[in-house]
PDB file of C-alpha atoms in Angstrom:
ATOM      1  CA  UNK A   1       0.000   0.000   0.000  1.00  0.00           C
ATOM      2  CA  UNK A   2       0.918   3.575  -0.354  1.00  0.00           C
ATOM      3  CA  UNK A   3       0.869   4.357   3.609  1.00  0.00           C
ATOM      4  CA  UNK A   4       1.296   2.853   6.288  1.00  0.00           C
ATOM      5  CA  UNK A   5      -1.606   0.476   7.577  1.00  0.00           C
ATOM      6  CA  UNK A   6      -3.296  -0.418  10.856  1.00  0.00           C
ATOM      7  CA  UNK A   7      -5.566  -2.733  11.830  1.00  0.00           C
ATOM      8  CA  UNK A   8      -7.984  -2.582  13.758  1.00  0.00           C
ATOM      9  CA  UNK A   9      -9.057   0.839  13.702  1.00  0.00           C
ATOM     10  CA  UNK A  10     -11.492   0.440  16.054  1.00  0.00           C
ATOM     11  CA  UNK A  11     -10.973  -2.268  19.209  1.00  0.00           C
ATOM     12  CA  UNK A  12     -12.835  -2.813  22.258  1.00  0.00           C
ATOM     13  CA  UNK A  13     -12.054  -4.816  24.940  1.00  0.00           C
ATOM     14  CA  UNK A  14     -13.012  -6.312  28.258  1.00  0.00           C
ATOM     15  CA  UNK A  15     -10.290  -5.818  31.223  1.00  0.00           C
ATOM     16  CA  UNK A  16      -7.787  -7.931  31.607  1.00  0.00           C
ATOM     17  CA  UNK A  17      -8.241  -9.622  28.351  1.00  0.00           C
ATOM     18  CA  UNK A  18      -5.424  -9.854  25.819  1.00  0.00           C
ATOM     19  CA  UNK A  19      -4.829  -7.609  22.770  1.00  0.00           C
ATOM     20  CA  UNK A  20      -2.873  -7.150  18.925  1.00  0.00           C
ATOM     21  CA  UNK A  21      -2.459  -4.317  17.010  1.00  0.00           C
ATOM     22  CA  UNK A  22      -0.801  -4.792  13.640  1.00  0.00           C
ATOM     23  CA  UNK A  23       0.923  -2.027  11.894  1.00  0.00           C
ATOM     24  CA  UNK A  24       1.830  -2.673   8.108  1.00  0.00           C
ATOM     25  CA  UNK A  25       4.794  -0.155   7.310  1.00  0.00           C
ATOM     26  CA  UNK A  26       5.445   1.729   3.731  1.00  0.00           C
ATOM     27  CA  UNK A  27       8.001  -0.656   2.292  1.00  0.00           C
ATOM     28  CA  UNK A  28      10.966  -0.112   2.151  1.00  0.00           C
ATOM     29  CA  UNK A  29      11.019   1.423   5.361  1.00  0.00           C
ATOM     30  CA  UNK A  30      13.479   0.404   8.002  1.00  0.00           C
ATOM     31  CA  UNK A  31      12.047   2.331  11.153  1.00  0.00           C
ATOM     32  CA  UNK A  32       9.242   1.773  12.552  1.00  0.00           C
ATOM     33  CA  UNK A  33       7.602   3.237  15.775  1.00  0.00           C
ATOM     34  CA  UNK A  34       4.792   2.749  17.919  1.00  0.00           C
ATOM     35  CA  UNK A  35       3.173   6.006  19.943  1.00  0.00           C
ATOM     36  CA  UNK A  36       0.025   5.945  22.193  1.00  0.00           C
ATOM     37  CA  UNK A  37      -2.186   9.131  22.044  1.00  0.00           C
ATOM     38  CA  UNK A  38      -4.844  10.202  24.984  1.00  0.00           C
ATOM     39  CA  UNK A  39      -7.205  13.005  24.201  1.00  0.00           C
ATOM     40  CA  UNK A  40      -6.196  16.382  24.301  1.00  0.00           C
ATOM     41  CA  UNK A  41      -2.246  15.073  24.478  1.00  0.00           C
ATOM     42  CA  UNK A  42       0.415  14.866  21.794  1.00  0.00           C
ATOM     43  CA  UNK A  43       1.631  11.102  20.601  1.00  0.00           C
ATOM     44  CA  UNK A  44       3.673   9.805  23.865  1.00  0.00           C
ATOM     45  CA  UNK A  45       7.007   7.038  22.286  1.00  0.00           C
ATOM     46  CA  UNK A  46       6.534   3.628  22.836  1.00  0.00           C
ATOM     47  CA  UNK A  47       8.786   2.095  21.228  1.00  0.00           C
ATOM     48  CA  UNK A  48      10.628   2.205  17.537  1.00  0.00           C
ATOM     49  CA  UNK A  49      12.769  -0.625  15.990  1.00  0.00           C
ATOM     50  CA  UNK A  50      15.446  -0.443  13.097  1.00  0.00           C
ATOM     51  CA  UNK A  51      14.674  -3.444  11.137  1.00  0.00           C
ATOM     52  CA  UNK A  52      13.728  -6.700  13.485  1.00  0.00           C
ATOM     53  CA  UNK A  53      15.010  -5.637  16.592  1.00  0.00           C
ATOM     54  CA  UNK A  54      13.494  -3.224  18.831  1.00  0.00           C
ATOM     55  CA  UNK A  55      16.017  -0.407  19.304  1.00  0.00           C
ATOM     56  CA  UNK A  56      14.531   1.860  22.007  1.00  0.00           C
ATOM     57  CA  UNK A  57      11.317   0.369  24.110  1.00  0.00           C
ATOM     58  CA  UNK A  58      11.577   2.329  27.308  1.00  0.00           C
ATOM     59  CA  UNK A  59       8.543   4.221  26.773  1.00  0.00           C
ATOM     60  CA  UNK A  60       6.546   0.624  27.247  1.00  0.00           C
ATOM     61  CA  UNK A  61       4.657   1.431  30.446  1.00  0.00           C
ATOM     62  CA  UNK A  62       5.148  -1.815  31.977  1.00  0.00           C
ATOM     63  CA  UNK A  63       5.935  -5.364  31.229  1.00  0.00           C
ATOM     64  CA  UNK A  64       2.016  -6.168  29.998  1.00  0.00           C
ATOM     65  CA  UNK A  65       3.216  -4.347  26.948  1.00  0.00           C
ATOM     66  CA  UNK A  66       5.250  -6.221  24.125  1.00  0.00           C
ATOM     67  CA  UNK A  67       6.019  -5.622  20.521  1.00  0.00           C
ATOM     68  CA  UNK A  68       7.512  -7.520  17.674  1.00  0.00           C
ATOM     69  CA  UNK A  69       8.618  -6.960  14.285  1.00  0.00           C
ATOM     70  CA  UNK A  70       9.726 -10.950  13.371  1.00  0.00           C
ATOM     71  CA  UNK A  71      10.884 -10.175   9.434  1.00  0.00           C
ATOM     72  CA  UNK A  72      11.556  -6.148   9.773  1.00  0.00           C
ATOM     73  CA  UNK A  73       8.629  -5.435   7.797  1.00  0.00           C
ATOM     74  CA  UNK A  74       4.632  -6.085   9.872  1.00  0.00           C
ATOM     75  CA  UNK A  75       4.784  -5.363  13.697  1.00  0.00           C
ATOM     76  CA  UNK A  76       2.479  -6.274  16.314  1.00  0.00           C
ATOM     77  CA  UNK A  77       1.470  -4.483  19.846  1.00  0.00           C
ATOM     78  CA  UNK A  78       0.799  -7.159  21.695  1.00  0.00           C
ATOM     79  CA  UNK A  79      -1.107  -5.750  25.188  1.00  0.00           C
ATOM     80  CA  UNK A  80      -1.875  -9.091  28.017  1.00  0.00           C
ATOM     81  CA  UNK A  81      -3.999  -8.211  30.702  1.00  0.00           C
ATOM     82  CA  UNK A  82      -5.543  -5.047  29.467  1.00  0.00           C
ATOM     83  CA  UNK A  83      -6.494  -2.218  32.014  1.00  0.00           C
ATOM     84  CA  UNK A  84      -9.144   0.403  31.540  1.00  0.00           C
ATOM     85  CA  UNK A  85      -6.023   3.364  31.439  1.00  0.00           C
ATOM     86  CA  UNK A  86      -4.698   1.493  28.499  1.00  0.00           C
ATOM     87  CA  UNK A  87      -7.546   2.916  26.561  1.00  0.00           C
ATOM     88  CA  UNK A  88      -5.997   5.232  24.104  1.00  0.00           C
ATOM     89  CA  UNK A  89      -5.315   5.858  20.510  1.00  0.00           C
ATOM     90  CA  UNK A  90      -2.405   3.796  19.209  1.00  0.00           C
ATOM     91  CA  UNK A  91      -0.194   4.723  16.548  1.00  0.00           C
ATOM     92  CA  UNK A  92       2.375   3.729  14.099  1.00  0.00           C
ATOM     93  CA  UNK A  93       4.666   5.371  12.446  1.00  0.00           C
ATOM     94  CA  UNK A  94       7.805   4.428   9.629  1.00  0.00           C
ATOM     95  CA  UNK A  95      10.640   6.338   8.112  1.00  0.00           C
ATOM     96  CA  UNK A  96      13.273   5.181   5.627  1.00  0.00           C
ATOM     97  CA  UNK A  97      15.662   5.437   8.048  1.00  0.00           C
ATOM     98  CA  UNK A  98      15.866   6.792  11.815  1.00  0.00           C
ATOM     99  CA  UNK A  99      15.870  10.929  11.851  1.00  0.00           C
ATOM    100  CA  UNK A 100      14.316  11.275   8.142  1.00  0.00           C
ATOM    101  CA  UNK A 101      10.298  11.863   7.839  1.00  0.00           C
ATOM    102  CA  UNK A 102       7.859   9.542   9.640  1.00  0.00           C
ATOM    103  CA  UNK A 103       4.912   9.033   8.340  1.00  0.00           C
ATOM    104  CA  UNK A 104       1.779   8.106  10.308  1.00  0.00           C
ATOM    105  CA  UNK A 105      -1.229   5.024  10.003  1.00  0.00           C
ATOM    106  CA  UNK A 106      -4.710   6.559  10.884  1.00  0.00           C
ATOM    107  CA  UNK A 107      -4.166   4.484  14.228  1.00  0.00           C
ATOM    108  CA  UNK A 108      -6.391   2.122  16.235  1.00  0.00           C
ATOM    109  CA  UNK A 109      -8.593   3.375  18.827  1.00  0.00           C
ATOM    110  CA  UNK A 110      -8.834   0.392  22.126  1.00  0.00           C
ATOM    111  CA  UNK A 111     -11.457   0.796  24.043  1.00  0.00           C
ATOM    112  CA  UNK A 112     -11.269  -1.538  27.328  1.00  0.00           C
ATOM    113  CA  UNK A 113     -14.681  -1.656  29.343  1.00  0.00           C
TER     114      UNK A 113
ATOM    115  CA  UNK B   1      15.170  15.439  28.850  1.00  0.00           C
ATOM    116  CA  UNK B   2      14.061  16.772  25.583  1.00  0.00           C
ATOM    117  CA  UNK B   3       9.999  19.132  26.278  1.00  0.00           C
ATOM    118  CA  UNK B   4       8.309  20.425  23.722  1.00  0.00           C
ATOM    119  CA  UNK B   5       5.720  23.586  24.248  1.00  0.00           C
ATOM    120  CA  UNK B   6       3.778  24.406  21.747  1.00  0.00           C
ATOM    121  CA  UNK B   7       1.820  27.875  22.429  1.00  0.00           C
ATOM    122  CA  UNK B   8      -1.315  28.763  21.862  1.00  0.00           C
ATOM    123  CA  UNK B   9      -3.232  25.706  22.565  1.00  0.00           C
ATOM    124  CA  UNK B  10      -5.757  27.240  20.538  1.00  0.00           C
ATOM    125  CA  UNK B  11      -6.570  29.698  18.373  1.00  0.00           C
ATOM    126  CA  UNK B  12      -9.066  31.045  16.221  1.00  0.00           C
ATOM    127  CA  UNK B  13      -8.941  33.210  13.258  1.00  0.00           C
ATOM    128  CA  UNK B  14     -11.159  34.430  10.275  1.00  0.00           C
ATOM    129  CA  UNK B  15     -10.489  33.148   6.889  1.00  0.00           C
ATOM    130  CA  UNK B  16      -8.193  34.752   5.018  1.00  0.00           C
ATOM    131  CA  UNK B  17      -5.634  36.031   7.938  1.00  0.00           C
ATOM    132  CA  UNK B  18      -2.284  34.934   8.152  1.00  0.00           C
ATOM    133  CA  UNK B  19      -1.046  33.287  11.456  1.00  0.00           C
ATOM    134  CA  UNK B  20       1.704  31.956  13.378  1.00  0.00           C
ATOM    135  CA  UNK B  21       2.006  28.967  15.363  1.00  0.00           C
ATOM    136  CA  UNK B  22       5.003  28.680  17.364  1.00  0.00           C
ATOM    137  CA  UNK B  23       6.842  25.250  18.675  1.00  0.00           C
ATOM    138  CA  UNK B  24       9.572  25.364  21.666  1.00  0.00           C
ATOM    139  CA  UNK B  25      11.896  22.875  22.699  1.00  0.00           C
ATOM    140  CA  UNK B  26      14.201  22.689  25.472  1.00  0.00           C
ATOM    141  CA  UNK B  27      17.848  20.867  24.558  1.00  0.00           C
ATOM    142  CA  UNK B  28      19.097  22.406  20.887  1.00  0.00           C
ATOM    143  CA  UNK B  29      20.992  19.265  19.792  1.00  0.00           C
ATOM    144  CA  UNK B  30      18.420  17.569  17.357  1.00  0.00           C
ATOM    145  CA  UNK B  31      18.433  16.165  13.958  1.00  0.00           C
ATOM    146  CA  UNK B  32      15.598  17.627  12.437  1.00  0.00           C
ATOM    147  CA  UNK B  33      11.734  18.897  13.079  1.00  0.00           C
ATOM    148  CA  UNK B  34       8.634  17.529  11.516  1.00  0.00           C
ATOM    149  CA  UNK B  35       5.560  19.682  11.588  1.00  0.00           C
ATOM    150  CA  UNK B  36       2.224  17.497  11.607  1.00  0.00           C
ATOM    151  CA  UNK B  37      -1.221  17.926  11.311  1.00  0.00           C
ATOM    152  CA  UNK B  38      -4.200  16.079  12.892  1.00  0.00           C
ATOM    153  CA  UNK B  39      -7.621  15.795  11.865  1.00  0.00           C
ATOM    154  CA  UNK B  40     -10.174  15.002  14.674  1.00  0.00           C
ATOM    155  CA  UNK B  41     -10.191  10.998  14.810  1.00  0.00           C
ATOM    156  CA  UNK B  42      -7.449  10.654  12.444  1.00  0.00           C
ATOM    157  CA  UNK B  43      -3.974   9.812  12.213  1.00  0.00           C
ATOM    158  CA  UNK B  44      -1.050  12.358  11.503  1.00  0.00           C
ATOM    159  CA  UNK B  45      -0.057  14.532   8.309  1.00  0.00           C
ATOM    160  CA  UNK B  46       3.060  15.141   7.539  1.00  0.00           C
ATOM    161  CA  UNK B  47       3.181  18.529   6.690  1.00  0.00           C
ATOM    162  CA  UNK B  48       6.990  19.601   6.579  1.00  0.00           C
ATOM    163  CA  UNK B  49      10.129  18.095   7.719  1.00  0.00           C
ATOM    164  CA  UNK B  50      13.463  20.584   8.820  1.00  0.00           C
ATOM    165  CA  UNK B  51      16.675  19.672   9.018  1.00  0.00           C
ATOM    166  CA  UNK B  52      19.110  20.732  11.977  1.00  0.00           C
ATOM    167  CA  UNK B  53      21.204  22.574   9.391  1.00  0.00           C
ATOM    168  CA  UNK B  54      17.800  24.122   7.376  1.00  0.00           C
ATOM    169  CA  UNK B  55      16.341  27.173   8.511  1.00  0.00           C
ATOM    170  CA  UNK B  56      13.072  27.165   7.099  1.00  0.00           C
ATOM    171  CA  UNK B  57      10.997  24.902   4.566  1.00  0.00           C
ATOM    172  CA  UNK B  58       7.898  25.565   2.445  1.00  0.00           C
ATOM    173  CA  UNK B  59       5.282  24.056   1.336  1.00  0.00           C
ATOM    174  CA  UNK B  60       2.521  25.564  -0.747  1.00  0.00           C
ATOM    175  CA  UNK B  61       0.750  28.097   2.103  1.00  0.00           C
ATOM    176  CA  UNK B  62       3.223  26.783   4.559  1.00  0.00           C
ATOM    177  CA  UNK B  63       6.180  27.754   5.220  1.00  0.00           C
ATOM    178  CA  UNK B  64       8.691  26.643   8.877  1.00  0.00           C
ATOM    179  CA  UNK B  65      11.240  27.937  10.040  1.00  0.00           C
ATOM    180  CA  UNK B  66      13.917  26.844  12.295  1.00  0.00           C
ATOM    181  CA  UNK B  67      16.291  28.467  15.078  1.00  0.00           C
ATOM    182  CA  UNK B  68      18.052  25.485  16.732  1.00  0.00           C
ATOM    183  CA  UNK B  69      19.914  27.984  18.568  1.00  0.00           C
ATOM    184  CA  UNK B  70      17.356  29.299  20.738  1.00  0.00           C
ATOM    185  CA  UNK B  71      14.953  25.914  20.417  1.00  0.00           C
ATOM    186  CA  UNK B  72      12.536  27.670  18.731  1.00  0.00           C
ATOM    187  CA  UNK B  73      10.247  26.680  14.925  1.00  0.00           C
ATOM    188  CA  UNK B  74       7.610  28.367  13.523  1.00  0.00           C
ATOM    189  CA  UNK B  75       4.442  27.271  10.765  1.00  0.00           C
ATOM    190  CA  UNK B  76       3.430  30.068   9.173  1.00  0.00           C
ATOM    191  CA  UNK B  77      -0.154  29.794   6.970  1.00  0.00           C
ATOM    192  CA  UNK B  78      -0.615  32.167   4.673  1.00  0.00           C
ATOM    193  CA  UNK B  79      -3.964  32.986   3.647  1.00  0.00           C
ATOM    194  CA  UNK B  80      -5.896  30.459   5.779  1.00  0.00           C
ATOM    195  CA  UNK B  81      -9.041  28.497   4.624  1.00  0.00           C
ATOM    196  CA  UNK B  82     -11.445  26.511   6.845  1.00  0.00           C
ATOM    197  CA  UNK B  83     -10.524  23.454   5.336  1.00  0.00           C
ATOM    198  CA  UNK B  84      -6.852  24.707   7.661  1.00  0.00           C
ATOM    199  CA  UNK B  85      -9.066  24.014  10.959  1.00  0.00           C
ATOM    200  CA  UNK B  86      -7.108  20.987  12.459  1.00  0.00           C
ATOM    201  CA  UNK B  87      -4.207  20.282  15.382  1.00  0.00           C
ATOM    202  CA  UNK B  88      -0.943  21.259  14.337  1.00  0.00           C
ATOM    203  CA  UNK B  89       1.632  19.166  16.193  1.00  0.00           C
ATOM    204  CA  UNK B  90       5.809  19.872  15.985  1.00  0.00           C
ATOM    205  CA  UNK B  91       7.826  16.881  16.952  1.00  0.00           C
ATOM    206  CA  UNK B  92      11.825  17.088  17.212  1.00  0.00           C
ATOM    207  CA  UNK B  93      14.492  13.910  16.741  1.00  0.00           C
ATOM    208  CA  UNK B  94      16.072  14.242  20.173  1.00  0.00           C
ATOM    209  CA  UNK B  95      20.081  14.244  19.387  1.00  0.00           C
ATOM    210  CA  UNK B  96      20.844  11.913  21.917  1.00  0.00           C
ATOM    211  CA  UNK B  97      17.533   9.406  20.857  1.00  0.00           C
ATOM    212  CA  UNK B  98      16.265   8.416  17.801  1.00  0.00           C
ATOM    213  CA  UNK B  99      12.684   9.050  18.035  1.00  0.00           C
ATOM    214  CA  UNK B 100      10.159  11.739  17.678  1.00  0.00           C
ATOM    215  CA  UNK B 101       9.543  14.167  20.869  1.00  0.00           C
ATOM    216  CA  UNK B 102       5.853  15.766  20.480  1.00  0.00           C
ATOM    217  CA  UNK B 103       4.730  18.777  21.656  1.00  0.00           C
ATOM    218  CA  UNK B 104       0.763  19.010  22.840  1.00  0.00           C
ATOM    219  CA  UNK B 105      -0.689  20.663  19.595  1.00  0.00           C
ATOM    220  CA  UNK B 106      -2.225  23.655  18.801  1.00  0.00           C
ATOM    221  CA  UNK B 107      -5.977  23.486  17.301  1.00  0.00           C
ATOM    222  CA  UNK B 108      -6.663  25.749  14.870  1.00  0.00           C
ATOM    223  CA  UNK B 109     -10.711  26.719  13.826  1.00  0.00           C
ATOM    224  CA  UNK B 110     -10.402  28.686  10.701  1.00  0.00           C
ATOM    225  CA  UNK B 111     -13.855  30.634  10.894  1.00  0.00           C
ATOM    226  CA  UNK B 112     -15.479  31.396   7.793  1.00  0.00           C
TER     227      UNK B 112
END
């Protein structure tokens, strides 16, 4: 595709159930990075890789949160035991290269109840 | 730690003025700045992107501008339209990290 892809865009939840949220990146694109937005806020880092392995991940809250990126392309938020202040807007984001222009998916929106 | 201000939180205008909005950030030592925009339930919009060494970047109506020196960009609109009524986001590549620091937005109503 021409940008980069997420899916779900829309996910609701019950607590402490378990979560994915895929993000396909523009190809070709070597960075890839996950933010989490609350209303009202600007995108807050999660975590960013440079091909398969994850580079930076200490914005990860806590150790419910995981993320993968197996074949440097596709990556997956993985969230276990979801919690009602997980609710946010998640999104992804890839660059040709760390420091150049990131582009954004439309994001998916989890809703835990 | 790299913070990012981004003042006014809000503003409107009537169509047709010019504005300003301005982004601050506190350590100078970055890479570049990206300029966003955000529709209401949508993702981001890259708008412009500035390198450390740039000092300003246009973009049809748009044009940033860049003093690493005192941690300071501007997005200037020329001319704005309703269809400009979004939040405007600035984000900086921290020098020491490689990922995007965000500052809280500014959300623009264009009134017409």
């Amino acid at each position: 595709g021409a940008g980069v892809s997420q899916t779900p865009s829309n996910k609701v939840t019950e607590k402490g159930k378990y979560v994915e949220l895929r993000c396909d990146p523009i190809s070709g694109h070597t960075a890839l990075y996950w933010y989490r937005q609350s209303l009202g806020q600007g995108p807050e880092f999660l975590i960013y890789f440079q091909g398969t392995g994850a580079a930076d991940d200490s914005g990860l809250p806590n150790d419910r949160f995981f993320a993968v990126r197996p074949e440097g392309s596709v990556s997956t938020l993985k969230i276990q035991r979801t919690e009602r202040g997980d609710s946010a807007v998640y999104l992804c984001a890839s660059s040709v290269y760390v420091n150049t222009e990131a582009f954004f998916g439309q994001g998916t929106r989890l809703t835990v109840v | 730690k790299q913070e990012v201000t981004q003042i006014p939180a809000a503003l409107s205008v009537p169509e047709g003025e010019n504005l300003v909005l301005n982004c601050s950030f506190t350590d100078s030592a970055i890479y570049n700045l990206q300029w966003f925009r955000q529709d209401p339930g949508k993702g981001l919009t890259s708008l412009l992107l500035i390198q450390s060494s740039q000092r300003e970047q246009t973009s049809g109506r748009l044009n940033a501008s860049l003093d690493k020196s005192s941690g300071r960009s501007t997005l200037y609109i020329a001319a704005s339209q309703p269809g400009d009524s979004a939040t405007y986001l600035c984000a900086v590549y921290g020098g020491a990290t490689n990922k995007l620091i965000f500052g809280t937005g500014t959300l623009l109503a264009v009134q017409p």
